[in-house]
């Protein structure tokens, strides 16, 4: 119930309405590295992330992995044939021990029928994803690697960041590899490594094996805007 109350699609619903939705859902768990679903499998469930972190990625014809998003508790992910996707276009992998709530097509259709506001929000969500995909495509074709990496780090900091008391930086407590950043920015791990090394040298960021910290948000925003590459 606490998780469902934080899902934007269900905002404004009463406790009894959320309880009815909760009754249609199943709770499941995965260890770090476990796959919630894989690209190409039949799209037969939607999920609400209850705890943990999930990486959503798309495979390419060349065998590379493009990271589409990193999910936090309350996020809705997956798709259904009802929404126009016969198969999952993406793979969802648990980055940490993860729990999610799962709903099947029949139950989700009933939710949409009973709650027209939820149905309208689903349409808005689909439209927003399409707009973001177009925006990302534009950035990938015109921005430098440094701009793309800076913009991605800022977006992740806004979504996943936790304030560090010792230096005021923003901590991303997730295993974020250079390959992951390369996938999210349409670049290569080698190019991303060079950019991250420069950011670290200039004390814009700091990083460890399973964490990244944004130390100078203003400098990072300047790079993302194209006003500074250093």
PDB file of N, CA, C and O in Angstrom, residues 130-193:
ATOM      1  N   UNK A 130       7.790   8.765 -25.351  1.00  0.00           N
ATOM      2  CA  UNK A 130       8.104   8.999 -26.751  1.00  0.00           C
ATOM      3  C   UNK A 130       8.833  10.328 -26.924  1.00  0.00           C
ATOM      4  O   UNK A 130       9.804  10.426 -27.686  1.00  0.00           O
ATOM      5  N   UNK A 131       8.371  11.358 -26.218  1.00  0.00           N
ATOM      6  CA  UNK A 131       9.017  12.669 -26.315  1.00  0.00           C
ATOM      7  C   UNK A 131      10.445  12.610 -25.794  1.00  0.00           C
ATOM      8  O   UNK A 131      11.365  13.200 -26.376  1.00  0.00           O
ATOM      9  N   UNK A 132      10.649  11.889 -24.704  1.00  0.00           N
ATOM     10  CA  UNK A 132      11.995  11.768 -24.151  1.00  0.00           C
ATOM     11  C   UNK A 132      12.900  11.000 -25.102  1.00  0.00           C
ATOM     12  O   UNK A 132      14.078  11.336 -25.265  1.00  0.00           O
ATOM     13  N   UNK A 133      12.360   9.957 -25.742  1.00  0.00           N
ATOM     14  CA  UNK A 133      13.164   9.185 -26.690  1.00  0.00           C
ATOM     15  C   UNK A 133      13.616  10.064 -27.846  1.00  0.00           C
ATOM     16  O   UNK A 133      14.765   9.988 -28.294  1.00  0.00           O
ATOM     17  N   UNK A 134      12.727  10.924 -28.334  1.00  0.00           N
ATOM     18  CA  UNK A 134      13.094  11.833 -29.420  1.00  0.00           C
ATOM     19  C   UNK A 134      14.148  12.837 -28.948  1.00  0.00           C
ATOM     20  O   UNK A 134      15.095  13.154 -29.675  1.00  0.00           O
ATOM     21  N   UNK A 135      13.986  13.350 -27.729  1.00  0.00           N
ATOM     22  CA  UNK A 135      14.946  14.306 -27.181  1.00  0.00           C
ATOM     23  C   UNK A 135      16.322  13.678 -27.021  1.00  0.00           C
ATOM     24  O   UNK A 135      17.341  14.278 -27.367  1.00  0.00           O
ATOM     25  N   UNK A 136      16.347  12.445 -26.491  1.00  0.00           N
ATOM     26  CA  UNK A 136      17.627  11.750 -26.320  1.00  0.00           C
ATOM     27  C   UNK A 136      18.301  11.509 -27.657  1.00  0.00           C
ATOM     28  O   UNK A 136      19.526  11.643 -27.782  1.00  0.00           O
ATOM     29  N   UNK A 137      17.504  11.163 -28.669  1.00  0.00           N
ATOM     30  CA  UNK A 137      18.061  10.930 -29.992  1.00  0.00           C
ATOM     31  C   UNK A 137      18.694  12.201 -30.534  1.00  0.00           C
ATOM     32  O   UNK A 137      19.781  12.172 -31.126  1.00  0.00           O
ATOM     33  N   UNK A 138      18.023  13.335 -30.308  1.00  0.00           N
ATOM     34  CA  UNK A 138      18.574  14.605 -30.754  1.00  0.00           C
ATOM     35  C   UNK A 138      19.875  14.955 -30.052  1.00  0.00           C
ATOM     36  O   UNK A 138      20.841  15.403 -30.683  1.00  0.00           O
ATOM     37  N   UNK A 139      19.918  14.730 -28.738  1.00  0.00           N
ATOM     38  CA  UNK A 139      21.139  15.016 -27.983  1.00  0.00           C
ATOM     39  C   UNK A 139      22.279  14.128 -28.458  1.00  0.00           C
ATOM     40  O   UNK A 139      23.424  14.575 -28.581  1.00  0.00           O
ATOM     41  N   UNK A 140      21.997  12.874 -28.697  1.00  0.00           N
ATOM     42  CA  UNK A 140      23.036  11.936 -29.106  1.00  0.00           C
ATOM     43  C   UNK A 140      23.645  12.321 -30.447  1.00  0.00           C
ATOM     44  O   UNK A 140      24.812  12.027 -30.709  1.00  0.00           O
ATOM     45  N   UNK A 141      22.859  12.982 -31.292  1.00  0.00           N
ATOM     46  CA  UNK A 141      23.355  13.326 -32.627  1.00  0.00           C
ATOM     47  C   UNK A 141      24.051  14.675 -32.672  1.00  0.00           C
ATOM     48  O   UNK A 141      24.778  14.959 -33.624  1.00  0.00           O
ATOM     49  N   UNK A 142      23.845  15.534 -31.673  1.00  0.00           N
ATOM     50  CA  UNK A 142      24.407  16.890 -31.724  1.00  0.00           C
ATOM     51  C   UNK A 142      25.360  17.217 -30.576  1.00  0.00           C
ATOM     52  O   UNK A 142      26.303  17.982 -30.779  1.00  0.00           O
ATOM     53  N   UNK A 143      25.148  16.681 -29.386  1.00  0.00           N
ATOM     54  CA  UNK A 143      25.976  17.034 -28.233  1.00  0.00           C
ATOM     55  C   UNK A 143      27.274  16.232 -28.200  1.00  0.00           C
ATOM     56  O   UNK A 143      27.353  15.128 -28.732  1.00  0.00           O
ATOM     57  N   UNK A 144      28.286  16.786 -27.531  1.00  0.00           N
ATOM     58  CA  UNK A 144      29.536  16.060 -27.328  1.00  0.00           C
ATOM     59  C   UNK A 144      29.336  14.980 -26.273  1.00  0.00           C
ATOM     60  O   UNK A 144      28.340  14.985 -25.535  1.00  0.00           O
ATOM     61  N   UNK A 145      30.307  14.068 -26.184  1.00  0.00           N
ATOM     62  CA  UNK A 145      30.227  13.018 -25.166  1.00  0.00           C
ATOM     63  C   UNK A 145      30.193  13.641 -23.768  1.00  0.00           C
ATOM     64  O   UNK A 145      29.435  13.207 -22.898  1.00  0.00           O
ATOM     65  N   UNK A 146      31.015  14.668 -23.555  1.00  0.00           N
ATOM     66  CA  UNK A 146      31.043  15.321 -22.241  1.00  0.00           C
ATOM     67  C   UNK A 146      29.684  15.910 -21.883  1.00  0.00           C
ATOM     68  O   UNK A 146      29.229  15.797 -20.734  1.00  0.00           O
ATOM     69  N   UNK A 147      29.026  16.545 -22.845  1.00  0.00           N
ATOM     70  CA  UNK A 147      27.695  17.100 -22.592  1.00  0.00           C
ATOM     71  C   UNK A 147      26.708  16.006 -22.225  1.00  0.00           C
ATOM     72  O   UNK A 147      25.909  16.161 -21.291  1.00  0.00           O
ATOM     73  N   UNK A 148      26.743  14.908 -22.968  1.00  0.00           N
ATOM     74  CA  UNK A 148      25.805  13.819 -22.725  1.00  0.00           C
ATOM     75  C   UNK A 148      26.040  13.169 -21.367  1.00  0.00           C
ATOM     76  O   UNK A 148      25.098  12.853 -20.638  1.00  0.00           O
ATOM     77  N   UNK A 149      27.313  12.960 -21.017  1.00  0.00           N
ATOM     78  CA  UNK A 149      27.625  12.357 -19.720  1.00  0.00           C
ATOM     79  C   UNK A 149      27.191  13.287 -18.595  1.00  0.00           C
ATOM     80  O   UNK A 149      26.587  12.858 -17.597  1.00  0.00           O
ATOM     81  N   UNK A 150      27.484  14.591 -18.738  1.00  0.00           N
ATOM     82  CA  UNK A 150      27.108  15.558 -17.706  1.00  0.00           C
ATOM     83  C   UNK A 150      25.599  15.601 -17.527  1.00  0.00           C
ATOM     84  O   UNK A 150      25.083  15.599 -16.392  1.00  0.00           O
ATOM     85  N   UNK A 151      24.836  15.629 -18.634  1.00  0.00           N
ATOM     86  CA  UNK A 151      23.379  15.674 -18.550  1.00  0.00           C
ATOM     87  C   UNK A 151      22.826  14.414 -17.903  1.00  0.00           C
ATOM     88  O   UNK A 151      21.881  14.470 -17.095  1.00  0.00           O
ATOM     89  N   UNK A 152      23.423  13.271 -18.214  1.00  0.00           N
ATOM     90  CA  UNK A 152      22.969  12.007 -17.628  1.00  0.00           C
ATOM     91  C   UNK A 152      23.245  11.959 -16.139  1.00  0.00           C
ATOM     92  O   UNK A 152      22.393  11.535 -15.346  1.00  0.00           O
ATOM     93  N   UNK A 153      24.424  12.408 -15.725  1.00  0.00           N
ATOM     94  CA  UNK A 153      24.751  12.426 -14.297  1.00  0.00           C
ATOM     95  C   UNK A 153      23.822  13.358 -13.529  1.00  0.00           C
ATOM     96  O   UNK A 153      23.398  13.037 -12.409  1.00  0.00           O
ATOM     97  N   UNK A 154      23.477  14.486 -14.121  1.00  0.00           N
ATOM     98  CA  UNK A 154      22.551  15.406 -13.458  1.00  0.00           C
ATOM     99  C   UNK A 154      21.165  14.771 -13.312  1.00  0.00           C
ATOM    100  O   UNK A 154      20.519  14.896 -12.264  1.00  0.00           O
ATOM    101  N   UNK A 155      20.709  14.087 -14.364  1.00  0.00           N
ATOM    102  CA  UNK A 155      19.394  13.435 -14.306  1.00  0.00           C
ATOM    103  C   UNK A 155      19.366  12.340 -13.247  1.00  0.00           C
ATOM    104  O   UNK A 155      18.392  12.217 -12.479  1.00  0.00           O
ATOM    105  N   UNK A 156      20.451  11.549 -13.185  1.00  0.00           N
ATOM    106  CA  UNK A 156      20.521  10.487 -12.185  1.00  0.00           C
ATOM    107  C   UNK A 156      20.621  11.062 -10.774  1.00  0.00           C
ATOM    108  O   UNK A 156      20.060  10.507  -9.828  1.00  0.00           O
ATOM    109  N   UNK A 157      21.339  12.171 -10.636  1.00  0.00           N
ATOM    110  CA  UNK A 157      21.453  12.808  -9.320  1.00  0.00           C
ATOM    111  C   UNK A 157      20.092  13.290  -8.834  1.00  0.00           C
ATOM    112  O   UNK A 157      19.754  13.167  -7.649  1.00  0.00           O
ATOM    113  N   UNK A 158      19.300  13.837  -9.754  1.00  0.00           N
ATOM    114  CA  UNK A 158      17.964  14.308  -9.385  1.00  0.00           C
ATOM    115  C   UNK A 158      17.063  13.143  -8.977  1.00  0.00           C
ATOM    116  O   UNK A 158      16.238  13.270  -8.064  1.00  0.00           O
ATOM    117  N   UNK A 159      17.216  12.000  -9.645  1.00  0.00           N
ATOM    118  CA  UNK A 159      16.319  10.874  -9.397  1.00  0.00           C
ATOM    119  C   UNK A 159      16.796   9.972  -8.266  1.00  0.00           C
ATOM    120  O   UNK A 159      15.985   9.496  -7.462  1.00  0.00           O
ATOM    121  N   UNK A 160      18.114   9.728  -8.204  1.00  0.00           N
ATOM    122  CA  UNK A 160      18.638   8.715  -7.280  1.00  0.00           C
ATOM    123  C   UNK A 160      19.518   9.285  -6.174  1.00  0.00           C
ATOM    124  O   UNK A 160      19.896   8.544  -5.264  1.00  0.00           O
ATOM    125  N   UNK A 161      19.870  10.556  -6.284  1.00  0.00           N
ATOM    126  CA  UNK A 161      20.902  11.118  -5.414  1.00  0.00           C
ATOM    127  C   UNK A 161      20.508  11.251  -3.953  1.00  0.00           C
ATOM    128  O   UNK A 161      19.348  11.479  -3.618  1.00  0.00           O
ATOM    129  N   UNK A 162      21.532  11.104  -3.103  1.00  0.00           N
ATOM    130  CA  UNK A 162      21.401  11.343  -1.666  1.00  0.00           C
ATOM    131  C   UNK A 162      22.486  12.333  -1.257  1.00  0.00           C
ATOM    132  O   UNK A 162      23.643  12.189  -1.657  1.00  0.00           O
ATOM    133  N   UNK A 163      22.128  13.328  -0.455  1.00  0.00           N
ATOM    134  CA  UNK A 163      23.096  14.347  -0.054  1.00  0.00           C
ATOM    135  C   UNK A 163      24.152  13.771   0.873  1.00  0.00           C
ATOM    136  O   UNK A 163      23.842  13.024   1.805  1.00  0.00           O
ATOM    137  N   UNK A 164      25.413  14.113   0.610  1.00  0.00           N
ATOM    138  CA  UNK A 164      26.518  13.692   1.479  1.00  0.00           C
ATOM    139  C   UNK A 164      26.788  14.795   2.499  1.00  0.00           C
ATOM    140  O   UNK A 164      26.989  15.958   2.138  1.00  0.00           O
ATOM    141  N   UNK A 165      26.783  14.414   3.755  1.00  0.00           N
ATOM    142  CA  UNK A 165      26.934  15.407   4.822  1.00  0.00           C
ATOM    143  C   UNK A 165      28.334  16.007   4.864  1.00  0.00           C
ATOM    144  O   UNK A 165      28.519  17.163   5.242  1.00  0.00           O
ATOM    145  N   UNK A 166      29.356  15.235   4.465  1.00  0.00           N
ATOM    146  CA  UNK A 166      30.727  15.700   4.641  1.00  0.00           C
ATOM    147  C   UNK A 166      31.132  16.788   3.651  1.00  0.00           C
ATOM    148  O   UNK A 166      31.891  17.699   4.007  1.00  0.00           O
ATOM    149  N   UNK A 167      30.636  16.745   2.417  1.00  0.00           N
ATOM    150  CA  UNK A 167      31.078  17.723   1.424  1.00  0.00           C
ATOM    151  C   UNK A 167      29.926  18.375   0.654  1.00  0.00           C
ATOM    152  O   UNK A 167      30.171  19.175  -0.248  1.00  0.00           O
ATOM    153  N   UNK A 168      28.681  18.040   0.981  1.00  0.00           N
ATOM    154  CA  UNK A 168      27.545  18.631   0.288  1.00  0.00           C
ATOM    155  C   UNK A 168      27.301  18.069  -1.094  1.00  0.00           C
ATOM    156  O   UNK A 168      26.428  18.551  -1.817  1.00  0.00           O
ATOM    157  N   UNK A 169      28.059  17.045  -1.472  1.00  0.00           N
ATOM    158  CA  UNK A 169      27.875  16.425  -2.778  1.00  0.00           C
ATOM    159  C   UNK A 169      26.636  15.553  -2.814  1.00  0.00           C
ATOM    160  O   UNK A 169      25.976  15.324  -1.802  1.00  0.00           O
ATOM    161  N   UNK A 170      26.309  15.074  -4.001  1.00  0.00           N
ATOM    162  CA  UNK A 170      25.157  14.196  -4.198  1.00  0.00           C
ATOM    163  C   UNK A 170      25.649  12.801  -4.531  1.00  0.00           C
ATOM    164  O   UNK A 170      26.346  12.613  -5.528  1.00  0.00           O
ATOM    165  N   UNK A 171      25.295  11.827  -3.705  1.00  0.00           N
ATOM    166  CA  UNK A 171      25.784  10.466  -3.850  1.00  0.00           C
ATOM    167  C   UNK A 171      24.808   9.604  -4.628  1.00  0.00           C
ATOM    168  O   UNK A 171      23.610   9.592  -4.349  1.00  0.00           O
ATOM    169  N   UNK A 172      25.340   8.880  -5.621  1.00  0.00           N
ATOM    170  CA  UNK A 172      24.583   7.864  -6.340  1.00  0.00           C
ATOM    171  C   UNK A 172      25.081   6.513  -5.862  1.00  0.00           C
ATOM    172  O   UNK A 172      26.135   6.048  -6.286  1.00  0.00           O
ATOM    173  N   UNK A 173      24.348   5.898  -4.940  1.00  0.00           N
ATOM    174  CA  UNK A 173      24.773   4.644  -4.330  1.00  0.00           C
ATOM    175  C   UNK A 173      24.306   3.470  -5.183  1.00  0.00           C
ATOM    176  O   UNK A 173      23.495   2.645  -4.772  1.00  0.00           O
ATOM    177  N   UNK A 174      24.818   3.404  -6.405  1.00  0.00           N
ATOM    178  CA  UNK A 174      24.462   2.329  -7.327  1.00  0.00           C
ATOM    179  C   UNK A 174      25.707   1.923  -8.107  1.00  0.00           C
ATOM    180  O   UNK A 174      26.610   2.740  -8.323  1.00  0.00           O
ATOM    181  N   UNK A 175      25.783   0.660  -8.527  1.00  0.00           N
ATOM    182  CA  UNK A 175      26.899   0.225  -9.369  1.00  0.00           C
ATOM    183  C   UNK A 175      26.701   0.734 -10.795  1.00  0.00           C
ATOM    184  O   UNK A 175      25.938   0.168 -11.570  1.00  0.00           O
ATOM    185  N   UNK A 176      27.362   1.843 -11.135  1.00  0.00           N
ATOM    186  CA  UNK A 176      27.195   2.486 -12.434  1.00  0.00           C
ATOM    187  C   UNK A 176      28.492   2.349 -13.220  1.00  0.00           C
ATOM    188  O   UNK A 176      29.440   3.106 -13.023  1.00  0.00           O
ATOM    189  N   UNK A 177      28.547   1.357 -14.102  1.00  0.00           N
ATOM    190  CA  UNK A 177      29.771   1.090 -14.858  1.00  0.00           C
ATOM    191  C   UNK A 177      29.919   2.064 -16.018  1.00  0.00           C
ATOM    192  O   UNK A 177      28.964   2.734 -16.429  1.00  0.00           O
ATOM    193  N   UNK A 178      31.137   2.133 -16.569  1.00  0.00           N
ATOM    194  CA  UNK A 178      31.377   2.974 -17.743  1.00  0.00           C
ATOM    195  C   UNK A 178      30.544   2.467 -18.918  1.00  0.00           C
ATOM    196  O   UNK A 178      30.075   3.251 -19.743  1.00  0.00           O
ATOM    197  N   UNK A 179      30.348   1.146 -18.995  1.00  0.00           N
ATOM    198  CA  UNK A 179      29.507   0.581 -20.057  1.00  0.00           C
ATOM    199  C   UNK A 179      28.062   1.032 -19.901  1.00  0.00           C
ATOM    200  O   UNK A 179      27.369   1.311 -20.893  1.00  0.00           O
ATOM    201  N   UNK A 180      27.582   1.102 -18.648  1.00  0.00           N
ATOM    202  CA  UNK A 180      26.220   1.584 -18.409  1.00  0.00           C
ATOM    203  C   UNK A 180      26.072   3.030 -18.883  1.00  0.00           C
ATOM    204  O   UNK A 180      25.114   3.375 -19.577  1.00  0.00           O
ATOM    205  N   UNK A 181      27.031   3.886 -18.501  1.00  0.00           N
ATOM    206  CA  UNK A 181      26.985   5.287 -18.914  1.00  0.00           C
ATOM    207  C   UNK A 181      27.104   5.419 -20.429  1.00  0.00           C
ATOM    208  O   UNK A 181      26.474   6.277 -21.040  1.00  0.00           O
ATOM    209  N   UNK A 182      27.935   4.557 -21.028  1.00  0.00           N
ATOM    210  CA  UNK A 182      28.075   4.582 -22.485  1.00  0.00           C
ATOM    211  C   UNK A 182      26.746   4.265 -23.152  1.00  0.00           C
ATOM    212  O   UNK A 182      26.354   4.902 -24.137  1.00  0.00           O
ATOM    213  N   UNK A 183      26.027   3.267 -22.617  1.00  0.00           N
ATOM    214  CA  UNK A 183      24.728   2.920 -23.166  1.00  0.00           C
ATOM    215  C   UNK A 183      23.720   4.040 -23.019  1.00  0.00           C
ATOM    216  O   UNK A 183      22.924   4.307 -23.918  1.00  0.00           O
ATOM    217  N   UNK A 184      23.754   4.729 -21.877  1.00  0.00           N
ATOM    218  CA  UNK A 184      22.795   5.797 -21.623  1.00  0.00           C
ATOM    219  C   UNK A 184      23.092   7.046 -22.441  1.00  0.00           C
ATOM    220  O   UNK A 184      22.200   7.877 -22.655  1.00  0.00           O
ATOM    221  N   UNK A 185      24.331   7.211 -22.892  1.00  0.00           N
ATOM    222  CA  UNK A 185      24.729   8.423 -23.596  1.00  0.00           C
ATOM    223  C   UNK A 185      25.019   8.197 -25.076  1.00  0.00           C
ATOM    224  O   UNK A 185      25.410   9.125 -25.782  1.00  0.00           O
ATOM    225  N   UNK A 186      24.827   6.963 -25.551  1.00  0.00           N
ATOM    226  CA  UNK A 186      25.095   6.686 -26.953  1.00  0.00           C
ATOM    227  C   UNK A 186      26.549   6.851 -27.311  1.00  0.00           C
ATOM    228  O   UNK A 186      26.881   7.309 -28.418  1.00  0.00           O
ATOM    229  N   UNK A 187      27.443   6.477 -26.395  1.00  0.00           N
ATOM    230  CA  UNK A 187      28.874   6.630 -26.621  1.00  0.00           C
ATOM    231  C   UNK A 187      29.565   5.286 -26.449  1.00  0.00           C
ATOM    232  O   UNK A 187      28.928   4.233 -26.539  1.00  0.00           O
ATOM    233  N   UNK A 188      30.870   5.307 -26.200  1.00  0.00           N
ATOM    234  CA  UNK A 188      31.637   4.091 -25.960  1.00  0.00           C
ATOM    235  C   UNK A 188      32.211   4.134 -24.554  1.00  0.00           C
ATOM    236  O   UNK A 188      32.432   5.225 -24.004  1.00  0.00           O
ATOM    237  N   UNK A 189      32.477   2.973 -23.936  1.00  0.00           N
ATOM    238  CA  UNK A 189      33.069   2.970 -22.597  1.00  0.00           C
ATOM    239  C   UNK A 189      34.390   3.733 -22.538  1.00  0.00           C
ATOM    240  O   UNK A 189      34.682   4.399 -21.534  1.00  0.00           O
ATOM    241  N   UNK A 190      35.187   3.666 -23.614  1.00  0.00           N
ATOM    242  CA  UNK A 190      36.474   4.359 -23.625  1.00  0.00           C
ATOM    243  C   UNK A 190      36.286   5.876 -23.581  1.00  0.00           C
ATOM    244  O   UNK A 190      36.972   6.576 -22.830  1.00  0.00           O
ATOM    245  N   UNK A 191      35.345   6.377 -24.376  1.00  0.00           N
ATOM    246  CA  UNK A 191      35.087   7.819 -24.382  1.00  0.00           C
ATOM    247  C   UNK A 191      34.534   8.289 -23.049  1.00  0.00           C
ATOM    248  O   UNK A 191      34.911   9.345 -22.523  1.00  0.00           O
ATOM    249  N   UNK A 192      33.620   7.495 -22.476  1.00  0.00           N
ATOM    250  CA  UNK A 192      33.055   7.843 -21.179  1.00  0.00           C
ATOM    251  C   UNK A 192      34.139   7.837 -20.105  1.00  0.00           C
ATOM    252  O   UNK A 192      34.179   8.718 -19.237  1.00  0.00           O
ATOM    253  N   UNK A 193      35.042   6.882 -20.137  1.00  0.00           N
ATOM    254  CA  UNK A 193      36.124   6.800 -19.157  1.00  0.00           C
ATOM    255  C   UNK A 193      36.991   8.054 -19.203  1.00  0.00           C
ATOM    256  O   UNK A 193      37.391   8.589 -18.160  1.00  0.00           O
TER     257      UNK A 193
END
